Coordinates of C-alpha atoms in Angstrom, one line a residue:
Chain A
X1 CA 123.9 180.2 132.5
X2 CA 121.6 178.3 134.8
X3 CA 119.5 175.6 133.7
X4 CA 115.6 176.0 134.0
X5 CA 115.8 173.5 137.0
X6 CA 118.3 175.7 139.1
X7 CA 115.8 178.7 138.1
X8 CA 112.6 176.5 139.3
X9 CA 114.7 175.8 142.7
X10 CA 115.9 179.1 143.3
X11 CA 112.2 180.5 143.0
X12 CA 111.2 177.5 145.3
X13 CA 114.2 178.9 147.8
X14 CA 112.9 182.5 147.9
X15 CA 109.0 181.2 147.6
X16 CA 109.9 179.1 150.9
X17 CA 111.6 181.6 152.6
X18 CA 108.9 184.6 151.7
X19 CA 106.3 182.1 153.2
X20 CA 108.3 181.7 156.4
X21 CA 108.8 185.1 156.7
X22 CA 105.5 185.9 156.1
X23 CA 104.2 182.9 158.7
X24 CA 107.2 184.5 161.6
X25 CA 105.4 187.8 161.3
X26 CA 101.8 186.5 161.5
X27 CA 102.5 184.2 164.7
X28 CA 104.7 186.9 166.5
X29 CA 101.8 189.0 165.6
X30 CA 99.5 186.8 167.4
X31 CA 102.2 186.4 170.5
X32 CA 101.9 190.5 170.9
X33 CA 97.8 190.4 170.8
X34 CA 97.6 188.0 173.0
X35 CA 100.2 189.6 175.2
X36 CA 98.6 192.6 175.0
X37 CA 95.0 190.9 175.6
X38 CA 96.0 189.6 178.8
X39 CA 97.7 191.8 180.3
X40 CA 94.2 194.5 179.8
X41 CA 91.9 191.3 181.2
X42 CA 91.7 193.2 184.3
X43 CA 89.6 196.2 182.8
X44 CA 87.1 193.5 182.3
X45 CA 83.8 194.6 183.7
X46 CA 81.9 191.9 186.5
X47 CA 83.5 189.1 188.8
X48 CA 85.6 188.4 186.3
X49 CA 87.5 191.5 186.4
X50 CA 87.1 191.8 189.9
X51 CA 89.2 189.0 190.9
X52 CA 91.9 189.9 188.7
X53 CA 91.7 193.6 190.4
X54 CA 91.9 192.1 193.4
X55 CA 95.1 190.1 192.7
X56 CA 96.8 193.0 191.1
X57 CA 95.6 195.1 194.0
X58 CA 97.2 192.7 196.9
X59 CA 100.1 192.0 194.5
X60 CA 99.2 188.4 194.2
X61 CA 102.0 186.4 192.1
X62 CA 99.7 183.9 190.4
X63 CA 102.3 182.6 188.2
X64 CA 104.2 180.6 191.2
X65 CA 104.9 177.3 190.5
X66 CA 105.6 175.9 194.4
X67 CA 105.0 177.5 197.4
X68 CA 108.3 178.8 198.1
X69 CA 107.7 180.9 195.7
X70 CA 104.9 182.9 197.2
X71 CA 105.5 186.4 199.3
X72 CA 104.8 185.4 203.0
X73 CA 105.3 181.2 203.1
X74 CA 107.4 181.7 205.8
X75 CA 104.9 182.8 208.0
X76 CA 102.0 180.4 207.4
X77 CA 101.2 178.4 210.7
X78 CA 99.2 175.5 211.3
X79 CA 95.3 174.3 210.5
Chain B
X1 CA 113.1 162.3 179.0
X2 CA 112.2 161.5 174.8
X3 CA 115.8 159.3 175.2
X4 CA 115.8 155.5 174.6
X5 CA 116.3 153.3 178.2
X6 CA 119.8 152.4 178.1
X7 CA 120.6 149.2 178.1
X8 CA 121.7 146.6 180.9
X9 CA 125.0 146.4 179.5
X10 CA 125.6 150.4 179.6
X11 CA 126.8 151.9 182.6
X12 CA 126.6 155.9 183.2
X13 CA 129.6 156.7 184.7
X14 CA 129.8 159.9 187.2
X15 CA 131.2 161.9 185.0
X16 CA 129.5 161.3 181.6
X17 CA 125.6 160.8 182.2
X18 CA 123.2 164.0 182.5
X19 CA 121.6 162.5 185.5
X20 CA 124.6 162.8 187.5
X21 CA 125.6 166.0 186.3
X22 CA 122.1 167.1 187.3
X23 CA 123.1 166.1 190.9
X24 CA 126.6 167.9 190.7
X25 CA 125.2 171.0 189.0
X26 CA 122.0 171.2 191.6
X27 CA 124.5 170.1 194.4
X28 CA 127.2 172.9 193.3
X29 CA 124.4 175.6 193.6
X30 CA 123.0 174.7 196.4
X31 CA 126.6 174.6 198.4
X32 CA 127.4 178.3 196.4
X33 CA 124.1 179.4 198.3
X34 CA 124.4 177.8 201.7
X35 CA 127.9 178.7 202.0
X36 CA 127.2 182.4 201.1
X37 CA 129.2 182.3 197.7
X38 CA 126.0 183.7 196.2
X39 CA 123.6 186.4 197.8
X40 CA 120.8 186.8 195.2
X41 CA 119.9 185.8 192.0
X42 CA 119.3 188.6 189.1
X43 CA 115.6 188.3 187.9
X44 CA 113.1 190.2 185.7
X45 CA 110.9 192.7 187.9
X46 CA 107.5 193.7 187.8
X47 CA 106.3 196.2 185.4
X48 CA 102.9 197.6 184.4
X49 CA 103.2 200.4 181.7
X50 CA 106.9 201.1 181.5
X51 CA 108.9 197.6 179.9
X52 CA 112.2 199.0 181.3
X53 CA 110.9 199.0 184.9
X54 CA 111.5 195.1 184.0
X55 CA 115.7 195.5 184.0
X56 CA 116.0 198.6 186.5
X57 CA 119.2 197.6 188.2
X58 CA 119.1 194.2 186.9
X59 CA 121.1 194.2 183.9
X60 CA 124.2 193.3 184.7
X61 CA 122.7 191.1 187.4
X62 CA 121.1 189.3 184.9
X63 CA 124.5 189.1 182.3
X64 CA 126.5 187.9 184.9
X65 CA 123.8 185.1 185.5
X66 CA 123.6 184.2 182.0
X67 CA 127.5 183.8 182.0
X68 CA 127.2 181.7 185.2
X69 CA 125.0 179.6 184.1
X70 CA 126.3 179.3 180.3
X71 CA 129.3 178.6 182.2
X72 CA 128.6 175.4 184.2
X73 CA 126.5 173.9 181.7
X74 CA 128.6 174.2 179.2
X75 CA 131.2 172.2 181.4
X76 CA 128.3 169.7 182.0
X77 CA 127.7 169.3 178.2
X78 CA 131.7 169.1 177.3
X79 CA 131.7 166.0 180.0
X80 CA 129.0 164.5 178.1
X81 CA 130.7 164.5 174.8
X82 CA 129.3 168.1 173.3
X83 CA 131.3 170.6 172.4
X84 CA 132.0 173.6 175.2
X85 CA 132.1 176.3 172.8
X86 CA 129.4 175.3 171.1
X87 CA 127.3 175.2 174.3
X88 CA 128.3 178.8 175.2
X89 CA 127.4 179.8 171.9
X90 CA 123.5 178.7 171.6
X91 CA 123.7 179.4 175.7
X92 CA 123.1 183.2 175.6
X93 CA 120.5 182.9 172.4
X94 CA 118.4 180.4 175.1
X95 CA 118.9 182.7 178.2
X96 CA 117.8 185.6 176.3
X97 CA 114.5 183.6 175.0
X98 CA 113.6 183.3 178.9
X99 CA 114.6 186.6 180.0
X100 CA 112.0 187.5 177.5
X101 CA 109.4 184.8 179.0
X102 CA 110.0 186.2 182.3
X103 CA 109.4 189.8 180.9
X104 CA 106.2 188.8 179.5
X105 CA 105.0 187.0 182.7
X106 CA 105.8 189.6 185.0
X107 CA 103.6 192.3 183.3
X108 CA 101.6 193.3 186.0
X109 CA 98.2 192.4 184.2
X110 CA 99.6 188.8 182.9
X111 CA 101.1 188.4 186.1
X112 CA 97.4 188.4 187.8
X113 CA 95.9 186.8 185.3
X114 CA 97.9 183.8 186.1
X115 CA 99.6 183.0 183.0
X116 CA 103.2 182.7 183.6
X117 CA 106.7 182.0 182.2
X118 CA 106.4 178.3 181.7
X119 CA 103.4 179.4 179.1
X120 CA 105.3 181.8 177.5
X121 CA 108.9 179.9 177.2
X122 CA 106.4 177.1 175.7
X123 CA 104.9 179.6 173.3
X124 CA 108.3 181.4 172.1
X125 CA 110.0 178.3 171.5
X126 CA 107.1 176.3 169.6
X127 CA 106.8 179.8 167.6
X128 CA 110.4 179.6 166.5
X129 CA 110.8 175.8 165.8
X130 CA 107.5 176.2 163.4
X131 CA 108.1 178.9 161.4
X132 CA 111.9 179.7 160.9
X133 CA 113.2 176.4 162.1
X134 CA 115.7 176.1 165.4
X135 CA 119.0 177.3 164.4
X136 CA 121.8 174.2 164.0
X137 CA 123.6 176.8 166.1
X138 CA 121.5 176.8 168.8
X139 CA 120.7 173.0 169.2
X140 CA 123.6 172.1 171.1
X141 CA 122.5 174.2 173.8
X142 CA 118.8 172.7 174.1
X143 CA 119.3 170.5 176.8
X144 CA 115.9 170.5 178.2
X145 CA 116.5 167.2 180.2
X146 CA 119.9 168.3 182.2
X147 CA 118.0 172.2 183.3
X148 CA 114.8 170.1 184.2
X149 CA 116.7 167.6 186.5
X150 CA 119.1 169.9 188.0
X151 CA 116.3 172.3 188.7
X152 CA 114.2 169.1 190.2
X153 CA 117.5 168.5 192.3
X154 CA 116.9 171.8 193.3
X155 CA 113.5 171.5 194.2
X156 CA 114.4 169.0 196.5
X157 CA 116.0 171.6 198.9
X158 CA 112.1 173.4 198.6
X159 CA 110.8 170.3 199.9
X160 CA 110.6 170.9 203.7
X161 CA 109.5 167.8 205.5
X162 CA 110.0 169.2 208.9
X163 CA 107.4 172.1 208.3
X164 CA 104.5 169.5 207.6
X165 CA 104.2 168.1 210.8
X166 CA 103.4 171.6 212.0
X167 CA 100.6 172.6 209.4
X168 CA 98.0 170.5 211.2
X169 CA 95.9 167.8 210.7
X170 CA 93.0 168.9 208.9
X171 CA 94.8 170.3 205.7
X172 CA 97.1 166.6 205.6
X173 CA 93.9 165.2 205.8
X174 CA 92.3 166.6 202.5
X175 CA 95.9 166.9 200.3
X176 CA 97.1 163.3 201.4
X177 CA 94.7 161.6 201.3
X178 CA 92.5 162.9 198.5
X179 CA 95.9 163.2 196.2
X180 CA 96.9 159.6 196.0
X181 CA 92.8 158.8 195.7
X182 CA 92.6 161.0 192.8
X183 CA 95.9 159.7 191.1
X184 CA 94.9 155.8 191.3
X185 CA 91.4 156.8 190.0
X186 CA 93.3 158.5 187.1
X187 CA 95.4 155.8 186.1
X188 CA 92.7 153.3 186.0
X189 CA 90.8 155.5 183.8
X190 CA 93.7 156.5 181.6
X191 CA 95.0 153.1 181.2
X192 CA 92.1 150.8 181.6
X193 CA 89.0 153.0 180.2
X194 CA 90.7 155.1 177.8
X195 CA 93.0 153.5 176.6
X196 CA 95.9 156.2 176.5
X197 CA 98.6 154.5 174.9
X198 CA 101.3 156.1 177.0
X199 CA 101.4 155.4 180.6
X200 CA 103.8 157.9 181.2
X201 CA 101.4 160.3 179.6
X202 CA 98.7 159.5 181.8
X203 CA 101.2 159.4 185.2
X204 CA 102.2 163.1 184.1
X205 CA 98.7 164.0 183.5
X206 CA 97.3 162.4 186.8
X207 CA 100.4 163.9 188.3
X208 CA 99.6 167.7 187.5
X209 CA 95.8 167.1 188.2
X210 CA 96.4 165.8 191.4
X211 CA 99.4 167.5 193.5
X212 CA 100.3 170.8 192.0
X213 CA 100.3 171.2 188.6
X214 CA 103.1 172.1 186.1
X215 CA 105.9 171.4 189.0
X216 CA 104.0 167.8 189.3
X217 CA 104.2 167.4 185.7
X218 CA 107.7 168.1 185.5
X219 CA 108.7 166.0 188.5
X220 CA 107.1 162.8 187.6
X221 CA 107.8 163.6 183.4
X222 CA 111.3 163.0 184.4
X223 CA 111.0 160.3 187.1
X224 CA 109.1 158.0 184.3
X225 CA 111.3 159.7 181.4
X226 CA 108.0 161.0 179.5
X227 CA 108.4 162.6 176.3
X228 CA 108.6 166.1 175.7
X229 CA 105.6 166.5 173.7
X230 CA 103.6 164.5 176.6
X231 CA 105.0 166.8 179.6
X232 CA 103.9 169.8 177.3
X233 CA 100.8 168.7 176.7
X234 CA 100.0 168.0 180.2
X235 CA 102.0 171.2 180.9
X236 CA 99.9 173.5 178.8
X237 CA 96.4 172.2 179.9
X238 CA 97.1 172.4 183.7
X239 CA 98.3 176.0 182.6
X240 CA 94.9 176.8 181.2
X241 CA 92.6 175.6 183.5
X242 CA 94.3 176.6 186.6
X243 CA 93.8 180.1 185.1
X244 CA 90.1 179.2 185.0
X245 CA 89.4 177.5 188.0
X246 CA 91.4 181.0 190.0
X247 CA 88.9 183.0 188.3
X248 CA 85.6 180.8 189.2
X249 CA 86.6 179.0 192.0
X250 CA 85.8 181.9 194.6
X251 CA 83.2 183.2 192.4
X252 CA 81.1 180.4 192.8
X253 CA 81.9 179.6 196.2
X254 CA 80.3 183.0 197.1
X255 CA 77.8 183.1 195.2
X256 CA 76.4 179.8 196.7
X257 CA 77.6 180.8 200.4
X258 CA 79.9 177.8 201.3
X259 CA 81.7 178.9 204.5
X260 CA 84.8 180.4 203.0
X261 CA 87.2 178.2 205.4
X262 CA 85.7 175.2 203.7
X263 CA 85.8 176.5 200.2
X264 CA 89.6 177.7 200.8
X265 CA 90.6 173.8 201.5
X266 CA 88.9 172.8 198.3
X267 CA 90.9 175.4 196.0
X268 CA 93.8 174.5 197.8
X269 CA 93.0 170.6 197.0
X270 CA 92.0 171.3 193.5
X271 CA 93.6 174.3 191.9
X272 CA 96.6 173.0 190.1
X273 CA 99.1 176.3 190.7
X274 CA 100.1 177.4 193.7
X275 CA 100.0 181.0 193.4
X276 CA 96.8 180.5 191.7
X277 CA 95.5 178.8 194.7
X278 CA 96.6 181.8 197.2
X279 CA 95.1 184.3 195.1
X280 CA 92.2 182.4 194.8
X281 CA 91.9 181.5 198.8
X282 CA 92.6 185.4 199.7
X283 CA 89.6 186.1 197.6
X284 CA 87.7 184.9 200.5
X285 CA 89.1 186.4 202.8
X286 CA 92.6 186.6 204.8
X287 CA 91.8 183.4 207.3
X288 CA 90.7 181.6 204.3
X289 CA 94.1 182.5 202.4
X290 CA 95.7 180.8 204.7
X291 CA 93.8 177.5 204.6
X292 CA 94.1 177.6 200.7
X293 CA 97.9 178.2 200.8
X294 CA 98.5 175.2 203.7
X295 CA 96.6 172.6 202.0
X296 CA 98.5 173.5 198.9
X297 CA 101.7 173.6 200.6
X298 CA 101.0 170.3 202.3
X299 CA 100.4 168.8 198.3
X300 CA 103.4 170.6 197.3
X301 CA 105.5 168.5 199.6
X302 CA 104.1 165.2 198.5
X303 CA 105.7 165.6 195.1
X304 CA 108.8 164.3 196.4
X305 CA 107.3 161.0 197.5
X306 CA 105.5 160.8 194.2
X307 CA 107.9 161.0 192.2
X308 CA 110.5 159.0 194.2
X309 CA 107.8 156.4 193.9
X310 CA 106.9 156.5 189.9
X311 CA 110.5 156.5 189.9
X312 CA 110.9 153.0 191.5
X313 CA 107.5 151.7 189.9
X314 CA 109.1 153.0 186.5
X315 CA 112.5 150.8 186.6
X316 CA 110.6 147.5 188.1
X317 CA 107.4 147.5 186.3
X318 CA 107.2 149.4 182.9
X319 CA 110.6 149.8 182.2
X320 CA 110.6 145.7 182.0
X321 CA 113.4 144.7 179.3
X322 CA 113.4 141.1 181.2
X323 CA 110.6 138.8 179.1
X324 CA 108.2 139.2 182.0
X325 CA 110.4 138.3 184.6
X326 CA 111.2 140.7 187.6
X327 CA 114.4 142.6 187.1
X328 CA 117.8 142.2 189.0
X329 CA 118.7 145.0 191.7
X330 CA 121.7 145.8 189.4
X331 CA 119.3 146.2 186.7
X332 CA 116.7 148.2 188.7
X333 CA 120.2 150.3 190.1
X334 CA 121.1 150.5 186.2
X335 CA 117.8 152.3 185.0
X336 CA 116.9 154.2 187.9
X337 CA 117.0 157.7 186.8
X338 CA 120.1 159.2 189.5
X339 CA 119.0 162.5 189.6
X340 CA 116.2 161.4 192.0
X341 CA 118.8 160.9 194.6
X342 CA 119.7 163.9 194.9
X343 CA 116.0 165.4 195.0
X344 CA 115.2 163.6 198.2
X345 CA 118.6 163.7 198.8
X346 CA 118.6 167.7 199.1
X347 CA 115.1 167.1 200.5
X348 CA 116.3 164.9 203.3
X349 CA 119.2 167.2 204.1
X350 CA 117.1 170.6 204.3
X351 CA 114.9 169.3 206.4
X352 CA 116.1 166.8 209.1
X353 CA 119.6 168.4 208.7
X354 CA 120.0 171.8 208.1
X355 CA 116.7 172.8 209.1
X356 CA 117.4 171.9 212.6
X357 CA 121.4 172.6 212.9
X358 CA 121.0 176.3 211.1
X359 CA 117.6 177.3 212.1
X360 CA 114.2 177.8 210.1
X361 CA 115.4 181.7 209.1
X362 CA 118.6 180.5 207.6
X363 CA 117.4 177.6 205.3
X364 CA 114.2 179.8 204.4
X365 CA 117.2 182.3 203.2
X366 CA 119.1 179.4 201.2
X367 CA 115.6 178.1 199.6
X368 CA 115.1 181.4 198.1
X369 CA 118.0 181.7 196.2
X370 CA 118.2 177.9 195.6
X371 CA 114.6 178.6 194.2
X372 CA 115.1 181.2 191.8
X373 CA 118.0 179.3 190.4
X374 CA 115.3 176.5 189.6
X375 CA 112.8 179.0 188.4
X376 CA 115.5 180.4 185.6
X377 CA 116.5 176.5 184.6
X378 CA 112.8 175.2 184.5
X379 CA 112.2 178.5 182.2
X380 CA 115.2 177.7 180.0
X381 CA 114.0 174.2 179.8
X382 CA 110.4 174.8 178.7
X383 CA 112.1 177.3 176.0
X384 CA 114.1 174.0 175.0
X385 CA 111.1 172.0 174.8
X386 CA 109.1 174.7 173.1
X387 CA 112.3 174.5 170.3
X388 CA 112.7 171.0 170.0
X389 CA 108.7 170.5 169.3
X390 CA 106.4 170.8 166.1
X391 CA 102.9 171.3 166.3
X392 CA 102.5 167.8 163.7
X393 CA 103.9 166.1 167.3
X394 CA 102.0 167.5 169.8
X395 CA 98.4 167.0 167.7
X396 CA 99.6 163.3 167.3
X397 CA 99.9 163.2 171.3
X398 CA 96.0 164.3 171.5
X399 CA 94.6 160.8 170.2
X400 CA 91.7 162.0 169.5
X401 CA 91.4 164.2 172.9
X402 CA 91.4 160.9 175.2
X403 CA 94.6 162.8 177.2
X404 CA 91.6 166.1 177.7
X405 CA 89.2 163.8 178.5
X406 CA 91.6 162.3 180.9
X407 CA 92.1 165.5 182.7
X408 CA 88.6 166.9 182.7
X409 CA 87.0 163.6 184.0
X410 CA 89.9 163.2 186.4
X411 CA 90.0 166.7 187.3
X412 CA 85.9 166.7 188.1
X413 CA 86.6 163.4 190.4
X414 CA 89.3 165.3 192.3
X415 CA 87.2 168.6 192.4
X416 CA 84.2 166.4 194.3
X417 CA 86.4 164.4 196.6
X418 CA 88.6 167.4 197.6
X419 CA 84.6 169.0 198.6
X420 CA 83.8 165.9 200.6
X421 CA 87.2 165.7 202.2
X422 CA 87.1 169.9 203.1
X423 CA 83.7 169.1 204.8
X424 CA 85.1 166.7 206.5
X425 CA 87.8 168.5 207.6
X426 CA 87.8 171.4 207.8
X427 CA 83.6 172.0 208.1
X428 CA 83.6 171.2 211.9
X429 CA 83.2 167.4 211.9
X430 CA 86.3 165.3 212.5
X431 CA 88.9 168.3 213.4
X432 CA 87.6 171.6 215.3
X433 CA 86.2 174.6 213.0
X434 CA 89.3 176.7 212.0
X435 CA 87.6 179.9 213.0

């Protein structure tokens, strides 16, 4: 039979691992609504929105790191 | 980067040290692409509504990729002491993690908004590592330091000397000359004013601010071996307000009237991200696009001599194990982080050597795949990053928000130079009005 400090740690095992469970779900919660917030931020009404339209509209990639990552840097020419 | 300075006595052989592999890995890929043994590289597509529009086609692209790439690093980290299956094993967890950054990035809305798969590797792996815990399992394959290097070994090949030469004098003018302006100021201020007590920090800060953001940050993180908390931090601000300044940049600049050629130069001086900076610049118009995307372009490029030179100012100045005294060459050869050779190295050989034997159309065909190939091991190393940090470390990298105050002051210095040099430039007074 298990002593009352194997009880105490067991409860602290499944205490711990209810709160990390609980703490997963709450961030990859927060991962999805933000997700989700973003990718409606071009429904926004005024300039704001607009320039997001715009991009989405001319297929801007507005993630790119380095220019050879953008459609077209080929073709720019000289200023 | 986050590893101790090896000693004098140590020497790295070929075989054994991640910097060299970084070299040999970067090297092997770019030889696979320029000799045709690859043709394209699987990647996540564009989707708006429907999240299997992301893999149409692409699955097994993508499987055969992850096996590729499990593959060779794996033989990297069995050379380096760590166990091969192991590797393999945590591999395929990792590449899944940034297939699903690269799903998230390339939702159609996200993807506009700017916010892209370096944010969310960050975000997926700091969300793992504090709440469950990183899996023993998966920790051998977190090698964040070898996918960084060999991807900066592959951004070498990107950087095309040759092509700035032709972009004109007006754009060099405002991105090399504000850019090295603008990083001098910051390092003063970091160092000097506010006291940040990591000049690495600050150099990956001043870095991002100044030349182009997160590939800046990376680049000079791992020629002055920064920690990974400090390239994240810089990382995830230059993330943010690069999303801002897209958004007001042109929005301001027409509301005030500033001829659009002009205001394109400054986004292109100031915005941090390049594909911010063209969707930023087209909002102005299609001439002023252009402008925006040059003077970024011609910043881009600079990154290799920035971080060949922290490199060098890295092993002979702060590095300094030597009571004061300067360093021997064998001790400067000793430090010097290798993988650097073969960034300028690939650099060097794109564009004074197979940019003039091959042509322009055939290396632009290489630098695409070579550049996806860097895009999927910078992603898999921001996921490593994102696992191997706590939130306790990166609030204790803050110091009391003298790293934010570092960027904003910096970032305002840079934002009223870049103006004065655009004028200048490209406003009709030194150089002819780009019409």
């Amino acid at each position: 039979m298990p002593g009352p400090r194997a009880v105490q740690t067991d409860r602290q095992t499944t205490e711990t691992g209810s709160r990390v469970r609980w703490r997963l779900a709450i961030y990859i919660l927060a991962v999805f609504t933000l997700a989700v917030a973003l990718s409606q931020t071009s429904r926004l009404p005024g300039p704001l929105g607009e320039v997001l339209r715009a991009n989405i509209t001319a297929d801007h990639d507005t993630t790119a790191l380095f220019y050879t990552e953008v459609n077209g840097w080929k073709d720019w020419g000289g200023r | 980067m986050d590893h101790d300075i090896a000693p004098a006595t140590s020497r790295p052989t070929l075989l054994t040290s991640e910097d060299w592999w970084a070299v040999w890995l970067g090297g092997l890929l770019i030889a696979a692409a320029s000799f045709g043994l690859i043709t394209a590289v699987a990647g996540v597509a564009r989707w708006t509504t429907n999240p299997t529009d992301a893999f149409e086609g692409q699955g097994l692209s993508l499987l055969i990729l992850g096996l590729g790439l499990a593959l060779v690093t794996a033989l990297a980290a069995r050379a380096m002491g760590g166990s091969f299956i192991q590797h393999q094993a945590g591999f395929f967890f990792l590449f899944l993690l940034a297939v699903l950054s690269y799903f998230l990035a390339n939702q159609t809305g996200i993807r506009a908004a700017g916010v892209g798969y370096a944010f969310w590797a960050l975000l997926i792996g700091l969300l793992i590592s504090n709440t469950s815990g990183t899996p023993n399992w998966l920790k051998p394959a977190l090698r964040s330091e070898l996918y960084i290097k060999t991807g900066l070994v592959l951004l070498g090949a990107e950087i095309l000397f040759n092509r700035v030469l032709s972009l004109g004098p007006a754009g060099l003018f405002v991105a090399w000359l504000v850019t090295p302006v603008v990083i001098l100021f910051m390092c003063f201020l970091g160092t000097r004013v506010l006291k940040v007590s990591s000049p690495s920090l600050v150099i990956v800060i001043a870095a991002a601010t100044s030349v182009c953001g997160v590939s800046a940050a990376i680049a000079t993180a791992a020629a002055a071996r920064a920690k990974k908390d400090e390239l994240t931090l810089a990382a995830g601000m230059t993330l943010i307000f690069t999303v801002i300044m897209m958004i007001l940049m042109p929005i301001g600049i027409r509301a005030i009237g500033m001829d659009p050629i002009v205001g394109a130069a400054w986004i292109g001086g100031t915005v941090d991200a390049t594909g911010a900076v063209v969707a930023a610049g087209a909002m102005l118009g299609e001439e002023a696009g252009q402008v925006a995307a040059i003077v970024k372009m011609i910043q881009n490029i600079l990154i290799g001599v920035i971080a060949f030179l922290v490199a060098v100012y890295w092993v002979t100045n702060i590095e300094d194990s030597t009571n004061g005294k300067r360093p021997a060459m064998t001790e400067i050869w000793t430090r010097f982080p290798k993988f650097i050779l073969g960034f300028v190295g690939a650099s060097l050989l794109f564009s004074f050597v197979l940019a003039p034997t091959l042509g322009d159309e055939t290396v632009t065909a290489i630098v695409d795949l070579t550049s996806d190939f860097r895009g999927w091991l910078f992603c898999l190393a921001f996921v490593s990053i994102g696992l191997e940090s706590n939130f306790r470390a990166l609030a204790s990298q803050v110091q009391g928000g003298r790293p934010i105050q570092l960027y904003l002051v910096g970032q305002t210095f840079n934002v009223v130079l870049t103006l004065a040099a655009a004028y200048v430039a490209f406003g009709g007074i030194l150089f002819d009005k780009v019409l």
